[in-house]
CSV table of C-alpha atoms in Angstrom, one decimal:
chain,number,residue,atom,x,y,z
A,24,MET,CA,-92.3,36.7,-5.8
A,25,LEU,CA,-92.3,36.6,-2.0
A,26,SER,CA,-95.2,34.2,-2.0
A,27,GLN,CA,-93.0,31.6,-3.8
A,28,PHE,CA,-90.5,31.4,-0.9
A,29,GLU,CA,-91.5,28.6,1.5
A,30,SER,CA,-91.1,28.9,5.3
A,31,TYR,CA,-87.8,27.4,6.6
A,32,PRO,CA,-88.0,23.9,8.0
A,33,PHE,CA,-87.7,25.1,11.6
A,34,GLU,CA,-90.7,27.4,11.2
A,35,LYS,CA,-92.7,24.5,9.9
A,36,LEU,CA,-91.6,22.3,12.8
A,37,ARG,CA,-92.7,25.0,15.3
A,38,THR,CA,-96.1,25.0,13.6
A,39,LEU,CA,-96.3,21.2,13.7
A,40,LEU,CA,-95.5,21.1,17.4
A,41,SER,CA,-97.5,24.2,18.4
A,42,HIS,CA,-100.0,22.2,20.3
A,43,SER,CA,-97.7,19.5,21.5
A,44,THR,CA,-96.1,19.3,25.0
A,45,PRO,CA,-93.2,17.0,26.1
A,46,PRO,CA,-93.5,14.7,29.1
A,47,GLN,CA,-93.5,16.6,32.5
A,48,ASP,CA,-90.1,16.7,34.2
A,49,SER,CA,-88.5,15.2,31.0
A,50,GLU,CA,-85.2,16.5,29.7
A,51,ILE,CA,-85.6,17.9,26.2
A,52,PHE,CA,-83.1,16.8,23.6
A,53,THR,CA,-83.0,19.1,20.5
A,54,LEU,CA,-81.6,17.2,17.5
A,55,THR,CA,-83.0,19.5,14.8
A,56,ILE,CA,-80.4,22.1,14.0
A,57,GLY,CA,-76.8,21.7,12.8
A,58,GLU,CA,-75.3,24.2,15.2
A,59,PRO,CA,-72.1,23.0,17.0
A,60,GLN,CA,-72.7,22.9,20.8
A,61,PHE,CA,-69.1,23.2,21.8
A,62,PRO,CA,-67.3,26.4,23.0
A,63,THR,CA,-65.5,28.4,20.3
A,64,PRO,CA,-61.8,27.9,20.7
A,65,GLN,CA,-60.2,30.5,23.0
A,66,ASN,CA,-57.6,31.6,20.5
A,67,ILE,CA,-60.4,32.8,18.2
A,68,ILE,CA,-62.1,34.7,21.0
A,69,GLU,CA,-58.9,36.3,22.1
A,70,SER,CA,-58.1,37.4,18.5
A,71,LEU,CA,-61.6,38.9,18.2
A,72,GLN,CA,-61.2,40.8,21.5
A,73,HIS,CA,-57.7,42.0,20.7
A,74,ASN,CA,-58.7,43.4,17.3
A,75,ALA,CA,-61.9,45.0,18.3
A,76,PRO,CA,-60.4,48.5,17.8
A,77,LEU,CA,-60.2,47.8,14.1
A,78,LEU,CA,-64.0,48.5,13.9
A,79,ASN,CA,-63.0,52.1,13.1
A,80,LYS,CA,-62.0,51.0,9.6
A,81,TYR,CA,-63.9,49.9,6.5
A,82,PRO,CA,-63.1,46.3,5.4
A,83,LYS,CA,-62.5,45.4,1.8
A,84,SER,CA,-65.2,43.6,-0.1
A,85,SER,CA,-62.5,41.3,-1.6
A,86,GLY,CA,-61.2,40.4,1.9
A,87,GLU,CA,-57.9,41.3,3.5
A,88,SER,CA,-54.7,39.6,2.3
A,89,TYR,CA,-54.0,38.0,5.7
A,90,LEU,CA,-57.4,36.2,5.7
A,91,LYS,CA,-56.8,35.0,2.1
A,92,ASP,CA,-53.4,33.7,3.1
A,93,ALA,CA,-54.9,31.9,6.1
A,94,GLN,CA,-57.5,30.3,3.9
A,95,LEU,CA,-55.0,29.4,1.2
A,96,SER,CA,-52.8,27.8,3.9
A,97,PHE,CA,-55.8,25.7,5.0
A,98,ILE,CA,-56.4,24.5,1.4
A,99,LYS,CA,-52.6,23.8,1.1
A,100,GLN,CA,-52.5,21.7,4.3
A,101,ARG,CA,-55.8,20.0,3.8
A,102,TYR,CA,-55.7,19.2,0.0
A,103,LYS,CA,-52.1,19.7,-0.9
A,104,ILE,CA,-53.2,22.3,-3.5
A,105,SER,CA,-51.6,25.7,-4.0
A,106,LEU,CA,-54.0,28.4,-5.1
A,107,THR,CA,-53.3,32.0,-5.9
A,108,GLN,CA,-55.0,35.0,-4.3
A,109,GLU,CA,-56.9,35.5,-7.5
A,110,GLN,CA,-58.5,32.0,-7.1
A,111,ILE,CA,-60.1,32.7,-3.7
A,112,ILE,CA,-62.5,35.3,-2.2
A,113,PRO,CA,-63.2,35.4,1.6
A,114,THR,CA,-67.0,35.6,2.1
A,115,PHE,CA,-69.6,36.4,4.7
A,116,GLY,CA,-70.1,32.7,5.5
A,117,THR,CA,-71.2,30.5,2.6
A,118,ARG,CA,-75.0,31.1,2.7
A,119,GLU,CA,-74.6,34.5,1.0
A,120,VAL,CA,-72.6,32.9,-1.8
A,121,LEU,CA,-75.1,30.1,-2.3
A,122,PHE,CA,-77.9,32.7,-2.6
A,123,ASN,CA,-76.2,35.4,-4.6
A,124,PHE,CA,-73.8,33.5,-6.9
A,125,PRO,CA,-76.6,32.0,-9.0
A,126,GLN,CA,-78.1,35.5,-9.4
A,127,PHE,CA,-74.8,36.8,-10.5
A,128,TYR,CA,-73.9,34.0,-12.9
A,129,LEU,CA,-77.4,33.5,-14.4
A,130,TYR,CA,-78.2,37.1,-14.9
A,131,GLY,CA,-79.0,37.8,-18.6
A,132,LYS,CA,-79.5,34.2,-19.6
A,133,ALA,CA,-82.7,33.6,-21.5
A,134,ASN,CA,-83.8,30.4,-19.9
A,135,PRO,CA,-81.5,29.8,-16.9
A,136,THR,CA,-81.5,26.3,-15.3
A,137,ILE,CA,-80.1,25.2,-12.0
A,138,ALA,CA,-79.8,21.7,-10.6
A,139,TYR,CA,-79.4,20.7,-7.0
A,140,PRO,CA,-79.9,17.6,-4.7
A,141,ASN,CA,-83.3,16.9,-3.4
A,142,PRO,CA,-83.7,16.9,-0.3
A,143,PHE,CA,-81.6,20.0,0.1
A,144,TYR,CA,-80.4,23.0,2.1
A,145,GLN,CA,-83.2,25.4,1.5
A,146,ILE,CA,-81.0,28.3,0.4
A,147,TYR,CA,-80.5,26.5,-2.9
A,148,GLU,CA,-84.2,26.8,-3.6
A,149,GLY,CA,-84.2,30.5,-2.6
A,150,ALA,CA,-81.3,31.1,-5.1
A,151,ALA,CA,-83.2,29.5,-7.9
A,152,LEU,CA,-86.4,31.5,-7.2
A,153,ALA,CA,-84.4,34.8,-7.0
A,154,SER,CA,-82.7,33.9,-10.3
A,155,LYS,CA,-86.0,33.0,-11.9
A,156,ALA,CA,-84.3,29.7,-12.9
A,157,LYS,CA,-85.8,26.4,-13.9
A,158,VAL,CA,-85.0,23.8,-11.3
A,159,ILE,CA,-83.9,20.2,-12.0
A,160,TYR,CA,-84.0,18.1,-8.8
A,161,MET,CA,-81.4,15.5,-8.4
A,162,ASN,CA,-83.3,13.1,-6.1
A,163,LEU,CA,-81.4,11.4,-3.4
A,164,THR,CA,-82.9,8.1,-2.5
A,165,LYS,CA,-81.8,4.9,-0.8
A,166,GLU,CA,-82.1,3.1,-4.2
A,167,ASN,CA,-79.4,5.4,-5.7
A,168,ASP,CA,-77.4,5.5,-2.4
A,169,PHE,CA,-78.2,9.2,-2.0
A,170,THR,CA,-76.0,10.1,-5.0
A,171,PRO,CA,-76.9,13.0,-7.3
A,172,HIS,CA,-77.3,12.3,-11.0
A,173,LEU,CA,-78.3,14.1,-14.3
A,174,THR,CA,-79.3,12.6,-17.6
A,175,GLU,CA,-77.4,13.6,-20.7
A,176,SER,CA,-80.3,15.9,-21.9
A,177,GLN,CA,-80.2,17.5,-18.4
A,178,LEU,CA,-76.4,18.0,-18.6
A,179,LYS,CA,-76.9,19.8,-21.9
A,180,GLU,CA,-79.5,22.1,-20.5
A,181,VAL,CA,-78.2,23.0,-17.1
A,182,ASP,CA,-76.2,26.2,-16.3
A,183,ILE,CA,-75.3,25.6,-12.7
A,184,VAL,CA,-75.1,22.4,-10.7
A,185,ILE,CA,-75.0,22.7,-6.9
A,186,LEU,CA,-73.3,19.7,-5.3
A,187,ASN,CA,-73.2,19.1,-1.6
A,188,SER,CA,-70.7,16.6,-0.4
A,189,PRO,CA,-70.6,15.5,2.4
A,190,ASN,CA,-74.3,15.9,2.2
A,191,ASN,CA,-76.9,17.6,4.4
A,192,PRO,CA,-79.2,15.9,5.3
A,193,THR,CA,-78.1,12.3,4.3
A,194,GLY,CA,-74.5,12.4,5.4
A,195,LYS,CA,-73.4,10.8,2.1
A,196,ALA,CA,-70.1,11.9,0.6
A,197,MET,CA,-69.2,11.4,-3.0
A,198,ASP,CA,-66.0,9.4,-3.8
A,199,MET,CA,-63.2,10.7,-6.0
A,200,PRO,CA,-64.3,8.9,-9.3
A,201,SER,CA,-67.7,10.4,-9.0
A,202,LEU,CA,-66.3,13.9,-8.4
A,203,ILE,CA,-63.9,13.5,-11.4
A,204,GLN,CA,-66.9,12.5,-13.6
A,205,TRP,CA,-68.7,15.7,-12.5
A,206,VAL,CA,-65.7,17.8,-13.4
A,207,GLU,CA,-65.5,16.2,-16.8
A,208,ASN,CA,-69.2,16.7,-17.4
A,209,ALA,CA,-68.8,20.4,-16.4
A,210,LEU,CA,-66.1,20.9,-19.0
A,211,ARG,CA,-67.8,18.8,-21.7
A,212,TYR,CA,-71.3,20.4,-21.3
A,213,ASP,CA,-70.0,23.8,-20.2
A,214,PHE,CA,-71.9,24.3,-16.9
A,215,VAL,CA,-70.6,25.6,-13.6
A,216,ILE,CA,-70.3,23.4,-10.5
A,217,LEU,CA,-71.0,25.2,-7.2
A,218,SER,CA,-69.6,22.7,-4.7
A,219,ASP,CA,-70.9,23.2,-1.2
A,220,GLU,CA,-68.2,21.5,1.1
A,221,CYS,CA,-69.1,23.0,4.4
A,222,TYR,CA,-69.0,19.6,6.2
A,223,SER,CA,-65.6,18.6,4.8
A,224,GLU,CA,-64.0,18.6,8.2
A,225,ILE,CA,-66.6,16.4,9.9
A,226,TYR,CA,-65.7,12.8,9.3
A,227,SER,CA,-65.0,9.6,11.3
A,228,ASN,CA,-61.7,8.2,9.8
A,229,SER,CA,-60.7,9.3,6.3
A,230,PRO,CA,-61.4,12.9,5.1
A,231,PRO,CA,-63.7,13.2,2.1
A,232,PRO,CA,-62.3,14.4,-1.2
A,233,SER,CA,-62.8,17.9,-2.6
A,234,ILE,CA,-63.8,18.7,-6.1
A,235,LEU,CA,-60.6,20.8,-6.2
A,236,GLU,CA,-58.7,17.6,-5.9
A,237,ALA,CA,-60.9,16.0,-8.5
A,238,SER,CA,-60.3,18.9,-10.8
A,239,ILE,CA,-56.6,18.4,-10.6
A,240,GLN,CA,-57.0,14.7,-11.3
A,241,ALA,CA,-59.2,15.5,-14.3
A,242,ASN,CA,-56.3,17.6,-15.6
A,243,ASN,CA,-58.4,20.8,-15.1
A,244,LYS,CA,-55.6,22.5,-13.3
A,245,ASN,CA,-57.1,26.0,-13.8
A,246,PHE,CA,-60.4,24.9,-12.2
A,247,LYS,CA,-62.4,26.0,-15.2
A,248,ASN,CA,-66.1,25.9,-14.4
A,249,ILE,CA,-65.3,24.8,-10.8
A,250,ILE,CA,-66.3,26.8,-7.8
A,251,VAL,CA,-65.9,25.4,-4.2
A,252,LEU,CA,-67.3,26.8,-1.0
A,253,ASN,CA,-66.2,26.1,2.6
A,254,SER,CA,-66.7,27.6,6.0
A,255,ILE,CA,-65.3,27.5,9.6
A,256,SER,CA,-68.8,27.4,11.1
A,257,LYS,CA,-68.7,23.6,11.6
A,258,ARG,CA,-65.0,22.9,11.8
A,259,SER,CA,-64.2,25.6,14.3
A,260,CYS,CA,-67.5,25.8,16.3
A,261,ALA,CA,-67.8,29.4,15.1
A,262,PRO,CA,-71.0,29.8,13.1
A,263,GLY,CA,-71.5,33.3,14.4
A,264,LEU,CA,-68.1,34.4,13.0
A,265,ARG,CA,-69.6,34.1,9.5
A,266,SER,CA,-66.3,33.3,7.7
A,267,GLY,CA,-66.2,31.3,4.5
A,268,PHE,CA,-64.5,31.3,1.1
A,269,VAL,CA,-65.3,30.7,-2.5
A,270,ALA,CA,-62.4,29.4,-4.6
A,271,GLY,CA,-61.7,28.0,-8.0
A,272,ASP,CA,-62.1,29.4,-11.5
A,273,SER,CA,-60.3,32.8,-11.4
A,274,GLU,CA,-62.0,34.2,-14.5
A,275,ILE,CA,-65.5,33.7,-12.9
A,276,LEU,CA,-64.2,34.9,-9.5
A,277,LYS,CA,-62.8,38.1,-11.0
A,278,ALA,CA,-66.3,39.1,-12.3
A,279,TYR,CA,-68.0,37.8,-9.1
A,280,ASN,CA,-65.6,39.9,-7.0
A,281,LEU,CA,-66.7,43.0,-8.8
A,282,TYR,CA,-70.4,42.0,-8.3
A,283,ARG,CA,-69.8,41.6,-4.6
A,284,THR,CA,-68.6,45.2,-4.2
A,285,TYR,CA,-72.2,46.2,-4.6
A,286,LEU,CA,-73.6,43.8,-2.0
A,287,GLY,CA,-72.2,45.2,1.3
A,288,CYS,CA,-71.2,41.7,2.5
A,289,ALA,CA,-67.7,42.6,3.7
A,290,LEU,CA,-66.6,40.9,6.9
A,291,PRO,CA,-65.7,43.4,9.7
A,292,LEU,CA,-61.9,43.6,10.3
A,293,PRO,CA,-62.0,42.2,13.9
A,294,LEU,CA,-63.9,39.2,12.5
A,295,GLN,CA,-61.4,38.8,9.6
A,296,LYS,CA,-58.6,38.7,12.1
A,297,ALA,CA,-60.4,36.1,14.3
A,298,ALA,CA,-61.3,34.1,11.1
A,299,ALA,CA,-57.6,34.1,10.0
A,300,THR,CA,-56.8,32.6,13.4
A,301,ALA,CA,-59.5,30.0,13.0
A,302,TRP,CA,-58.4,29.0,9.5
A,303,GLN,CA,-54.8,28.5,10.6
A,304,ASP,CA,-55.7,26.4,13.6
A,305,MET,CA,-55.6,22.8,12.6
A,306,GLN,CA,-55.6,21.4,16.2
A,307,SER,CA,-58.9,22.6,17.7
A,308,PRO,CA,-61.0,21.3,14.8
A,309,GLU,CA,-59.4,17.9,15.2
A,310,SER,CA,-60.7,17.8,18.8
A,311,SER,CA,-64.3,18.5,17.9
A,312,ARG,CA,-64.0,16.1,14.9
A,313,LYS,CA,-63.2,13.2,17.2
A,314,ILE,CA,-66.3,14.0,19.3
A,315,TYR,CA,-68.5,14.0,16.2
A,316,ALA,CA,-66.9,10.7,15.1
A,317,LYS,CA,-67.7,9.1,18.4
A,318,ASN,CA,-71.3,10.5,18.2
A,319,LEU,CA,-71.7,8.7,14.8
A,320,ALA,CA,-70.4,5.5,16.3
A,321,LEU,CA,-72.8,5.8,19.2
A,322,ALA,CA,-75.7,6.3,16.8
A,323,GLN,CA,-74.7,3.1,14.9
A,324,GLU,CA,-74.4,1.2,18.2
A,325,ILE,CA,-77.6,2.4,19.8
A,326,LEU,CA,-80.0,2.7,16.9
A,327,GLY,CA,-79.1,-0.5,15.2
A,328,GLN,CA,-82.3,-1.8,13.7
A,329,TRP,CA,-85.4,0.3,13.9
A,330,PHE,CA,-88.9,0.9,12.6
A,331,LEU,CA,-90.1,-1.9,10.4
A,332,ASP,CA,-86.7,-3.6,10.9
A,333,ARG,CA,-85.0,-1.3,8.4
A,334,ASP,CA,-81.2,-1.4,8.5
A,335,CYS,CA,-79.5,1.6,10.0
A,336,LYS,CA,-77.1,3.0,7.5
A,337,ILE,CA,-75.0,5.8,9.0
A,338,TYR,CA,-72.4,7.4,6.8
A,339,PRO,CA,-69.1,8.4,8.4
A,340,TYR,CA,-69.5,12.1,7.4
A,341,THR,CA,-71.2,15.2,8.8
A,342,PHE,CA,-72.9,15.0,12.2
A,343,TYR,CA,-76.3,14.1,10.6
A,344,VAL,CA,-78.2,10.8,10.6
A,345,TRP,CA,-80.9,10.4,8.0
A,346,LEU,CA,-83.4,8.0,9.7
A,347,GLU,CA,-86.2,6.2,7.9
A,348,VAL,CA,-89.3,6.1,10.2
A,349,GLY,CA,-92.4,5.9,8.1
A,350,ASP,CA,-94.7,9.0,8.6
A,351,ASP,CA,-92.0,11.6,9.4
A,352,GLU,CA,-94.4,14.3,10.8
A,353,ALA,CA,-96.3,11.8,12.9
A,354,PHE,CA,-93.0,10.4,14.3
A,355,CYS,CA,-91.7,13.9,15.1
A,356,LYS,CA,-94.8,14.7,17.1
A,357,PHE,CA,-94.7,11.3,18.8
A,358,ALA,CA,-91.0,11.4,19.8
A,359,TYR,CA,-91.5,14.9,21.2
A,360,GLU,CA,-94.7,14.2,23.1
A,361,LYS,CA,-93.7,10.8,24.5
A,362,CYS,CA,-89.9,11.1,25.0
A,363,GLY,CA,-89.0,14.8,24.7
A,364,VAL,CA,-86.8,14.3,21.6
A,365,LEU,CA,-87.0,16.9,18.8
A,366,THR,CA,-86.2,15.7,15.3
A,367,LEU,CA,-86.8,17.3,11.9
A,368,PRO,CA,-89.2,15.8,9.4
A,369,GLY,CA,-87.4,15.0,6.1
A,370,SER,CA,-90.4,16.2,4.1
A,371,TYR,CA,-89.5,19.7,5.2
A,372,LEU,CA,-86.1,19.4,3.5
A,373,GLY,CA,-87.3,18.1,0.1
A,374,ARG,CA,-89.9,18.7,-2.7
A,375,GLU,CA,-92.1,16.4,-4.7
A,376,ASN,CA,-92.2,13.9,-1.8
A,377,GLN,CA,-88.5,13.5,-1.5
A,378,GLY,CA,-87.4,13.2,2.1
A,379,ARG,CA,-90.8,12.0,3.1
A,380,GLY,CA,-90.6,9.1,5.6
A,381,TYR,CA,-87.3,10.2,7.0
A,382,VAL,CA,-86.2,12.4,9.9
A,383,ARG,CA,-82.9,14.2,10.2
A,384,ILE,CA,-81.1,14.1,13.6
A,385,ALA,CA,-78.1,16.4,14.3
A,386,LEU,CA,-75.5,15.0,16.7
A,387,VAL,CA,-73.9,18.2,17.8
A,388,TYR,CA,-73.5,17.7,21.5
A,389,ASP,CA,-70.8,16.1,23.7
A,390,ASN,CA,-70.7,12.3,23.8
A,391,ASP,CA,-72.5,11.9,27.1
A,392,THR,CA,-75.4,14.2,26.0
A,393,THR,CA,-75.6,12.5,22.6
A,394,GLN,CA,-75.7,9.1,24.2
A,395,LYS,CA,-78.6,10.1,26.4
A,396,ALA,CA,-80.4,11.6,23.5
A,397,LEU,CA,-79.9,8.6,21.3
A,398,LEU,CA,-81.2,6.3,24.0
A,399,LYS,CA,-84.3,8.4,24.3
A,400,LEU,CA,-84.6,8.4,20.5
A,401,LYS,CA,-84.4,4.6,20.5
A,402,GLU,CA,-87.1,4.5,23.1
A,403,ALA,CA,-89.3,6.7,20.9
A,404,LEU,CA,-88.6,4.4,17.9
A,405,THR,CA,-89.4,1.3,19.9
A,406,LEU,CA,-92.7,2.7,21.2
A,407,TYR,CA,-93.6,4.1,17.8
A,408,LYS,CA,-92.9,0.8,16.1
A,409,LYS,CA,-95.1,-1.0,18.6
A,410,LEU,CA,-97.9,1.5,18.0
A,411,TYR,CA,-97.5,1.1,14.3
A,412,LYS,CA,-97.8,-2.7,14.5
A,413,THR,CA,-100.8,-2.4,16.7
A,414,LEU,CA,-102.6,-0.1,14.3
A,415,ASP,CA,-101.6,-2.3,11.4
A,416,LYS,CA,-103.0,-5.3,13.1
A,417,LYS,CA,-106.3,-3.6,13.8
A,418,GLU,CA,-106.6,-2.5,10.1
A,419,GLN,CA,-106.1,-6.1,9.0
A,420,GLU,CA,-108.8,-7.3,11.4
């Protein structure tokens, strides 16, 4: 079983660059990991410090009511949707849910099947392996505008569909009609949608829609077969706080809540207090969102045209840019060795050659640092393009 689990992309990158060195006296720009590089808001830190004495108490697996209320308030303000406490469970981030929910839901099914985007966040693959489920890849390509799709026969077969919008790594967000269609398909073919919306608060101008909103518009007001996940890691610059939620179909969540009592994933009470502060704070996330929006604008301005004159299509969501470069591993080595810029090969994020030829860059720094990094990346792209053309010319001769 363990041999089936692949190394995480960052471990593969360390292996790739194990014999590489950046230029001497060069500033290193790490654009590989989606970890916000801004300070956690002070109100969250103060709440954590003030409530540290609560460590002498056991937390509830189902989450404290004040944290649920804070998360429900966020959903109400963000989506104008009122959920009940039975329709939400505070979680230890969202990674644990992405991994264990499929194991919970698929347990006992004779031939479980799960579908998810490809390329993808690798925990999806881990969940499928742990569930012993067949996988259907929903390939994201420039030809389909990085949009997930299943055929009718696949819709009839699948038990769980994981959607990720806005998407990591491509940055693409699905529009409301597409999400409504997914809700209708989930009802018609009776499968569960697990909607990973952890990047919902990172956008340039207009916020992306949620499948909760799409469910209401599809007249699925009880959110049957619809489960949504979100987290404060990105929006509140607090990935170490490990606060997320899973919300939607109350019948499924009732059984899942019982299952979770055996997992030991309850969030310590001081963290729940700090998380409640974070979920209620609508101002601090807006400040960081504007920085990310400016970073995306800088990427569009600086990168423009690149390798082999491909157009630079940067979506106004997430803090990722999905950059087509040719040989992704070769470019990553080249950019690091020549310019001190670390990027992540797209082939490490996909299977069956999906993602190959792309690199993912994470724009998680302040605007000035991001601008410097993008200029260095442009330099690497320019040098690499020149090298490619030289090699191509020699091959033709």
